């Protein structure tokens, strides 16, 4: 819709076209923009983000603790990655092969001392068991196909994710 408005303004500003001509051009262009979008399932991610399924992913270049990493994702209007299934785990593995470990959106929460994803859902340890014993102040990272328990202050790279924009 914004594109159609910008185009209408461009044509409306042209001094040689009669008003009815500018209106016809604007309506034609607006109709074409709408028709291009009908039935389309194009998904977009911000620059430097990776698209997989319905999500966009961003892998950090630097290293920070888990809490700082979580805040960085929030500033990007995203969250630390919540892994939904093994396809997503494989995607993460394939896009972090040169990394040792990367923070994900999983940590131990009080008072139950249970592993909880950033979206509030509990970890299904049958699907994704956590390796390394959980200690106090633990957060989770991924290395290859495994989730590991880490002290939250450990500095690692991290992965943010957010929903792809459907256009």
PDB file of C-alpha atoms in Angstrom:
ATOM      1  CA  UNK A   1       0.000   0.000   0.000  1.00  0.00           C
ATOM      2  CA  UNK A   2       2.868   2.369   0.758  1.00  0.00           C
ATOM      3  CA  UNK A   3       4.369   1.661  -2.662  1.00  0.00           C
ATOM      4  CA  UNK A   4       1.085   2.587  -4.321  1.00  0.00           C
ATOM      5  CA  UNK A   5       0.923   5.809  -2.313  1.00  0.00           C
ATOM      6  CA  UNK A   6       4.485   6.728  -3.245  1.00  0.00           C
ATOM      7  CA  UNK A   7       3.779   6.045  -6.908  1.00  0.00           C
ATOM      8  CA  UNK A   8       0.556   8.079  -6.793  1.00  0.00           C
ATOM      9  CA  UNK A   9       2.447  10.998  -5.288  1.00  0.00           C
ATOM     10  CA  UNK A  10       5.111  10.731  -7.976  1.00  0.00           C
ATOM     11  CA  UNK A  11       2.537  10.775 -10.778  1.00  0.00           C
ATOM     12  CA  UNK A  12       0.455  13.475  -9.091  1.00  0.00           C
ATOM     13  CA  UNK A  13       3.481  15.729  -8.968  1.00  0.00           C
ATOM     14  CA  UNK A  14       4.021  15.527 -12.734  1.00  0.00           C
ATOM     15  CA  UNK A  15       2.813  18.881 -14.168  1.00  0.00           C
ATOM     16  CA  UNK A  16       2.156  17.731 -17.782  1.00  0.00           C
ATOM     17  CA  UNK A  17      -0.373  14.972 -17.107  1.00  0.00           C
ATOM     18  CA  UNK A  18      -4.081  15.873 -16.894  1.00  0.00           C
ATOM     19  CA  UNK A  19      -5.648  15.054 -13.547  1.00  0.00           C
ATOM     20  CA  UNK A  20      -7.749  12.147 -14.938  1.00  0.00           C
ATOM     21  CA  UNK A  21      -4.580  10.628 -16.460  1.00  0.00           C
ATOM     22  CA  UNK A  22      -2.704  10.819 -13.172  1.00  0.00           C
ATOM     23  CA  UNK A  23      -5.667   9.224 -11.406  1.00  0.00           C
ATOM     24  CA  UNK A  24      -5.892   6.401 -13.988  1.00  0.00           C
ATOM     25  CA  UNK A  25      -2.145   5.721 -13.745  1.00  0.00           C
ATOM     26  CA  UNK A  26      -2.307   5.727  -9.959  1.00  0.00           C
ATOM     27  CA  UNK A  27      -5.284   3.346  -9.849  1.00  0.00           C
ATOM     28  CA  UNK A  28      -3.702   1.008 -12.400  1.00  0.00           C
ATOM     29  CA  UNK A  29      -0.460   0.900 -10.468  1.00  0.00           C
ATOM     30  CA  UNK A  30      -2.275   0.376  -7.153  1.00  0.00           C
ATOM     31  CA  UNK A  31      -4.309  -2.460  -8.705  1.00  0.00           C
ATOM     32  CA  UNK A  32      -1.157  -4.106 -10.026  1.00  0.00           C
ATOM     33  CA  UNK A  33       0.521  -3.911  -6.629  1.00  0.00           C
ATOM     34  CA  UNK A  34      -2.540  -5.492  -4.976  1.00  0.00           C
ATOM     35  CA  UNK A  35      -2.790  -8.227  -7.637  1.00  0.00           C
ATOM     36  CA  UNK A  36       0.867  -9.122  -7.259  1.00  0.00           C
ATOM     37  CA  UNK A  37       0.282  -9.710  -3.551  1.00  0.00           C
ATOM     38  CA  UNK A  38      -2.842 -11.871  -3.940  1.00  0.00           C
ATOM     39  CA  UNK A  39      -2.061 -15.561  -3.419  1.00  0.00           C
ATOM     40  CA  UNK A  40       1.583 -14.762  -2.791  1.00  0.00           C
ATOM     41  CA  UNK A  41       3.423 -16.405   0.075  1.00  0.00           C
ATOM     42  CA  UNK A  42       6.638 -14.457  -0.125  1.00  0.00           C
ATOM     43  CA  UNK A  43       8.404 -14.232   3.241  1.00  0.00           C
ATOM     44  CA  UNK A  44      10.920 -11.525   4.031  1.00  0.00           C
ATOM     45  CA  UNK A  45      13.641 -11.129   6.657  1.00  0.00           C
ATOM     46  CA  UNK A  46      15.728  -8.087   7.554  1.00  0.00           C
ATOM     47  CA  UNK A  47      19.114  -7.626   5.895  1.00  0.00           C
ATOM     48  CA  UNK A  48      21.760 -10.040   7.267  1.00  0.00           C
ATOM     49  CA  UNK A  49      19.099 -12.426   8.648  1.00  0.00           C
ATOM     50  CA  UNK A  50      18.514 -15.970   7.340  1.00  0.00           C
ATOM     51  CA  UNK A  51      15.073 -17.273   6.361  1.00  0.00           C
ATOM     52  CA  UNK A  52      14.035 -20.805   7.294  1.00  0.00           C
ATOM     53  CA  UNK A  53      10.392 -21.861   7.361  1.00  0.00           C
ATOM     54  CA  UNK A  54       8.380 -19.056   8.922  1.00  0.00           C
ATOM     55  CA  UNK A  55      11.267 -17.598  10.942  1.00  0.00           C
ATOM     56  CA  UNK A  56      14.173 -15.230  10.408  1.00  0.00           C
ATOM     57  CA  UNK A  57      17.463 -15.998  12.156  1.00  0.00           C
ATOM     58  CA  UNK A  58      20.416 -13.793  13.045  1.00  0.00           C
ATOM     59  CA  UNK A  59      23.723 -15.219  14.313  1.00  0.00           C
ATOM     60  CA  UNK A  60      25.993 -12.863  16.239  1.00  0.00           C
ATOM     61  CA  UNK A  61      29.576 -12.211  15.258  1.00  0.00           C
ATOM     62  CA  UNK A  62      30.711 -11.237  18.777  1.00  0.00           C
ATOM     63  CA  UNK A  63      30.438 -13.042  22.105  1.00  0.00           C
ATOM     64  CA  UNK A  64      28.527 -12.019  25.245  1.00  0.00           C
ATOM     65  CA  UNK A  65      26.831 -13.547  28.276  1.00  0.00           C
ATOM     66  CA  UNK A  66      23.315 -14.978  27.998  1.00  0.00           C
ATOM     67  CA  UNK A  67      21.460 -12.018  29.568  1.00  0.00           C
ATOM     68  CA  UNK A  68      23.237  -9.484  27.331  1.00  0.00           C
ATOM     69  CA  UNK A  69      22.496 -11.710  24.321  1.00  0.00           C
ATOM     70  CA  UNK A  70      18.815 -11.873  25.293  1.00  0.00           C
ATOM     71  CA  UNK A  71      18.676  -8.068  25.551  1.00  0.00           C
ATOM     72  CA  UNK A  72      20.363  -7.701  22.163  1.00  0.00           C
ATOM     73  CA  UNK A  73      17.697  -9.901  20.566  1.00  0.00           C
ATOM     74  CA  UNK A  74      14.952  -7.849  22.228  1.00  0.00           C
ATOM     75  CA  UNK A  75      16.484  -4.662  20.795  1.00  0.00           C
ATOM     76  CA  UNK A  76      16.221  -6.340  17.366  1.00  0.00           C
ATOM     77  CA  UNK A  77      12.504  -6.992  18.069  1.00  0.00           C
ATOM     78  CA  UNK A  78      13.326 -10.686  18.291  1.00  0.00           C
ATOM     79  CA  UNK A  79      14.111 -13.257  20.967  1.00  0.00           C
ATOM     80  CA  UNK A  80      16.860 -15.741  21.636  1.00  0.00           C
ATOM     81  CA  UNK A  81      16.061 -18.799  19.539  1.00  0.00           C
ATOM     82  CA  UNK A  82      13.330 -21.175  20.708  1.00  0.00           C
ATOM     83  CA  UNK A  83      13.920 -24.488  18.908  1.00  0.00           C
ATOM     84  CA  UNK A  84      10.622 -26.069  17.860  1.00  0.00           C
ATOM     85  CA  UNK A  85      11.724 -29.305  16.189  1.00  0.00           C
ATOM     86  CA  UNK A  86      14.619 -31.340  14.758  1.00  0.00           C
ATOM     87  CA  UNK A  87      14.389 -29.591  11.367  1.00  0.00           C
ATOM     88  CA  UNK A  88      15.085 -26.308  13.102  1.00  0.00           C
ATOM     89  CA  UNK A  89      17.901 -27.901  15.132  1.00  0.00           C
ATOM     90  CA  UNK A  90      19.471 -29.150  11.861  1.00  0.00           C
ATOM     91  CA  UNK A  91      19.164 -25.658  10.353  1.00  0.00           C
ATOM     92  CA  UNK A  92      20.926 -24.189  13.393  1.00  0.00           C
ATOM     93  CA  UNK A  93      23.670 -26.819  13.194  1.00  0.00           C
ATOM     94  CA  UNK A  94      24.212 -26.164   9.478  1.00  0.00           C
ATOM     95  CA  UNK A  95      24.443 -22.407   9.998  1.00  0.00           C
ATOM     96  CA  UNK A  96      26.721 -22.497  13.044  1.00  0.00           C
ATOM     97  CA  UNK A  97      29.206 -25.198  12.024  1.00  0.00           C
ATOM     98  CA  UNK A  98      32.230 -22.997  12.658  1.00  0.00           C
ATOM     99  CA  UNK A  99      30.958 -21.908  16.080  1.00  0.00           C
ATOM    100  CA  UNK A 100      31.811 -23.792  19.231  1.00  0.00           C
ATOM    101  CA  UNK A 101      28.547 -23.049  21.012  1.00  0.00           C
ATOM    102  CA  UNK A 102      25.785 -20.463  20.645  1.00  0.00           C
ATOM    103  CA  UNK A 103      23.255 -19.193  23.168  1.00  0.00           C
ATOM    104  CA  UNK A 104      19.606 -20.090  22.644  1.00  0.00           C
ATOM    105  CA  UNK A 105      16.463 -18.907  24.440  1.00  0.00           C
ATOM    106  CA  UNK A 106      16.415 -21.552  27.150  1.00  0.00           C
ATOM    107  CA  UNK A 107      17.298 -21.179  30.829  1.00  0.00           C
ATOM    108  CA  UNK A 108      16.492 -22.544  34.272  1.00  0.00           C
ATOM    109  CA  UNK A 109      13.759 -20.556  35.967  1.00  0.00           C
ATOM    110  CA  UNK A 110      12.858 -20.301  39.632  1.00  0.00           C
ATOM    111  CA  UNK A 111      11.067 -21.419  41.740  1.00  0.00           C
ATOM    112  CA  UNK A 112      10.614 -24.785  39.996  1.00  0.00           C
ATOM    113  CA  UNK A 113      14.194 -24.919  38.707  1.00  0.00           C
ATOM    114  CA  UNK A 114      12.919 -26.139  35.341  1.00  0.00           C
ATOM    115  CA  UNK A 115      14.276 -25.519  31.855  1.00  0.00           C
ATOM    116  CA  UNK A 116      11.990 -22.962  30.211  1.00  0.00           C
ATOM    117  CA  UNK A 117      12.050 -21.443  26.715  1.00  0.00           C
ATOM    118  CA  UNK A 118      11.864 -17.671  26.264  1.00  0.00           C
ATOM    119  CA  UNK A 119       8.261 -17.980  25.060  1.00  0.00           C
ATOM    120  CA  UNK A 120       7.354 -19.469  28.469  1.00  0.00           C
ATOM    121  CA  UNK A 121       6.987 -23.079  27.323  1.00  0.00           C
ATOM    122  CA  UNK A 122       8.775 -25.874  29.212  1.00  0.00           C
ATOM    123  CA  UNK A 123      11.555 -27.833  27.524  1.00  0.00           C
ATOM    124  CA  UNK A 124      10.564 -31.314  26.343  1.00  0.00           C
ATOM    125  CA  UNK A 125      13.667 -33.204  27.498  1.00  0.00           C
ATOM    126  CA  UNK A 126      12.509 -36.321  25.695  1.00  0.00           C
ATOM    127  CA  UNK A 127      12.818 -34.411  22.425  1.00  0.00           C
ATOM    128  CA  UNK A 128      15.869 -32.320  23.393  1.00  0.00           C
ATOM    129  CA  UNK A 129      17.813 -33.657  26.386  1.00  0.00           C
ATOM    130  CA  UNK A 130      20.199 -31.200  28.052  1.00  0.00           C
ATOM    131  CA  UNK A 131      23.800 -32.353  28.307  1.00  0.00           C
ATOM    132  CA  UNK A 132      26.093 -31.369  31.181  1.00  0.00           C
ATOM    133  CA  UNK A 133      24.697 -31.137  34.690  1.00  0.00           C
ATOM    134  CA  UNK A 134      22.482 -28.162  35.461  1.00  0.00           C
ATOM    135  CA  UNK A 135      23.898 -25.952  38.184  1.00  0.00           C
ATOM    136  CA  UNK A 136      22.688 -22.705  39.670  1.00  0.00           C
ATOM    137  CA  UNK A 137      22.328 -19.819  37.199  1.00  0.00           C
ATOM    138  CA  UNK A 138      22.241 -22.020  34.122  1.00  0.00           C
ATOM    139  CA  UNK A 139      21.377 -21.097  30.568  1.00  0.00           C
ATOM    140  CA  UNK A 140      21.421 -23.214  27.428  1.00  0.00           C
ATOM    141  CA  UNK A 141      23.579 -23.276  24.347  1.00  0.00           C
ATOM    142  CA  UNK A 142      23.656 -25.419  21.238  1.00  0.00           C
ATOM    143  CA  UNK A 143      26.706 -27.240  19.947  1.00  0.00           C
ATOM    144  CA  UNK A 144      26.124 -29.396  16.887  1.00  0.00           C
ATOM    145  CA  UNK A 145      22.829 -31.224  17.563  1.00  0.00           C
ATOM    146  CA  UNK A 146      22.949 -31.009  21.347  1.00  0.00           C
ATOM    147  CA  UNK A 147      21.689 -28.591  23.962  1.00  0.00           C
ATOM    148  CA  UNK A 148      24.241 -27.911  26.694  1.00  0.00           C
ATOM    149  CA  UNK A 149      23.902 -26.394  30.155  1.00  0.00           C
ATOM    150  CA  UNK A 150      26.235 -23.407  30.659  1.00  0.00           C
ATOM    151  CA  UNK A 151      26.822 -20.791  33.334  1.00  0.00           C
ATOM    152  CA  UNK A 152      24.934 -17.730  32.065  1.00  0.00           C
ATOM    153  CA  UNK A 153      27.941 -15.405  32.355  1.00  0.00           C
ATOM    154  CA  UNK A 154      29.969 -17.499  29.894  1.00  0.00           C
ATOM    155  CA  UNK A 155      30.594 -15.469  26.745  1.00  0.00           C
ATOM    156  CA  UNK A 156      29.320 -17.149  23.583  1.00  0.00           C
ATOM    157  CA  UNK A 157      27.812 -16.172  20.253  1.00  0.00           C
ATOM    158  CA  UNK A 158      24.007 -16.192  20.123  1.00  0.00           C
ATOM    159  CA  UNK A 159      21.073 -16.686  17.755  1.00  0.00           C
ATOM    160  CA  UNK A 160      18.056 -14.381  17.582  1.00  0.00           C
ATOM    161  CA  UNK A 161      14.845 -15.333  15.805  1.00  0.00           C
ATOM    162  CA  UNK A 162      11.597 -13.658  14.842  1.00  0.00           C
ATOM    163  CA  UNK A 163       8.661 -14.305  12.563  1.00  0.00           C
ATOM    164  CA  UNK A 164       9.252 -13.673   8.868  1.00  0.00           C
ATOM    165  CA  UNK A 165       7.112 -10.947   7.312  1.00  0.00           C
ATOM    166  CA  UNK A 166       4.562 -12.319   4.843  1.00  0.00           C
ATOM    167  CA  UNK A 167       4.063 -10.099   1.775  1.00  0.00           C
TER     168      UNK A 167
END
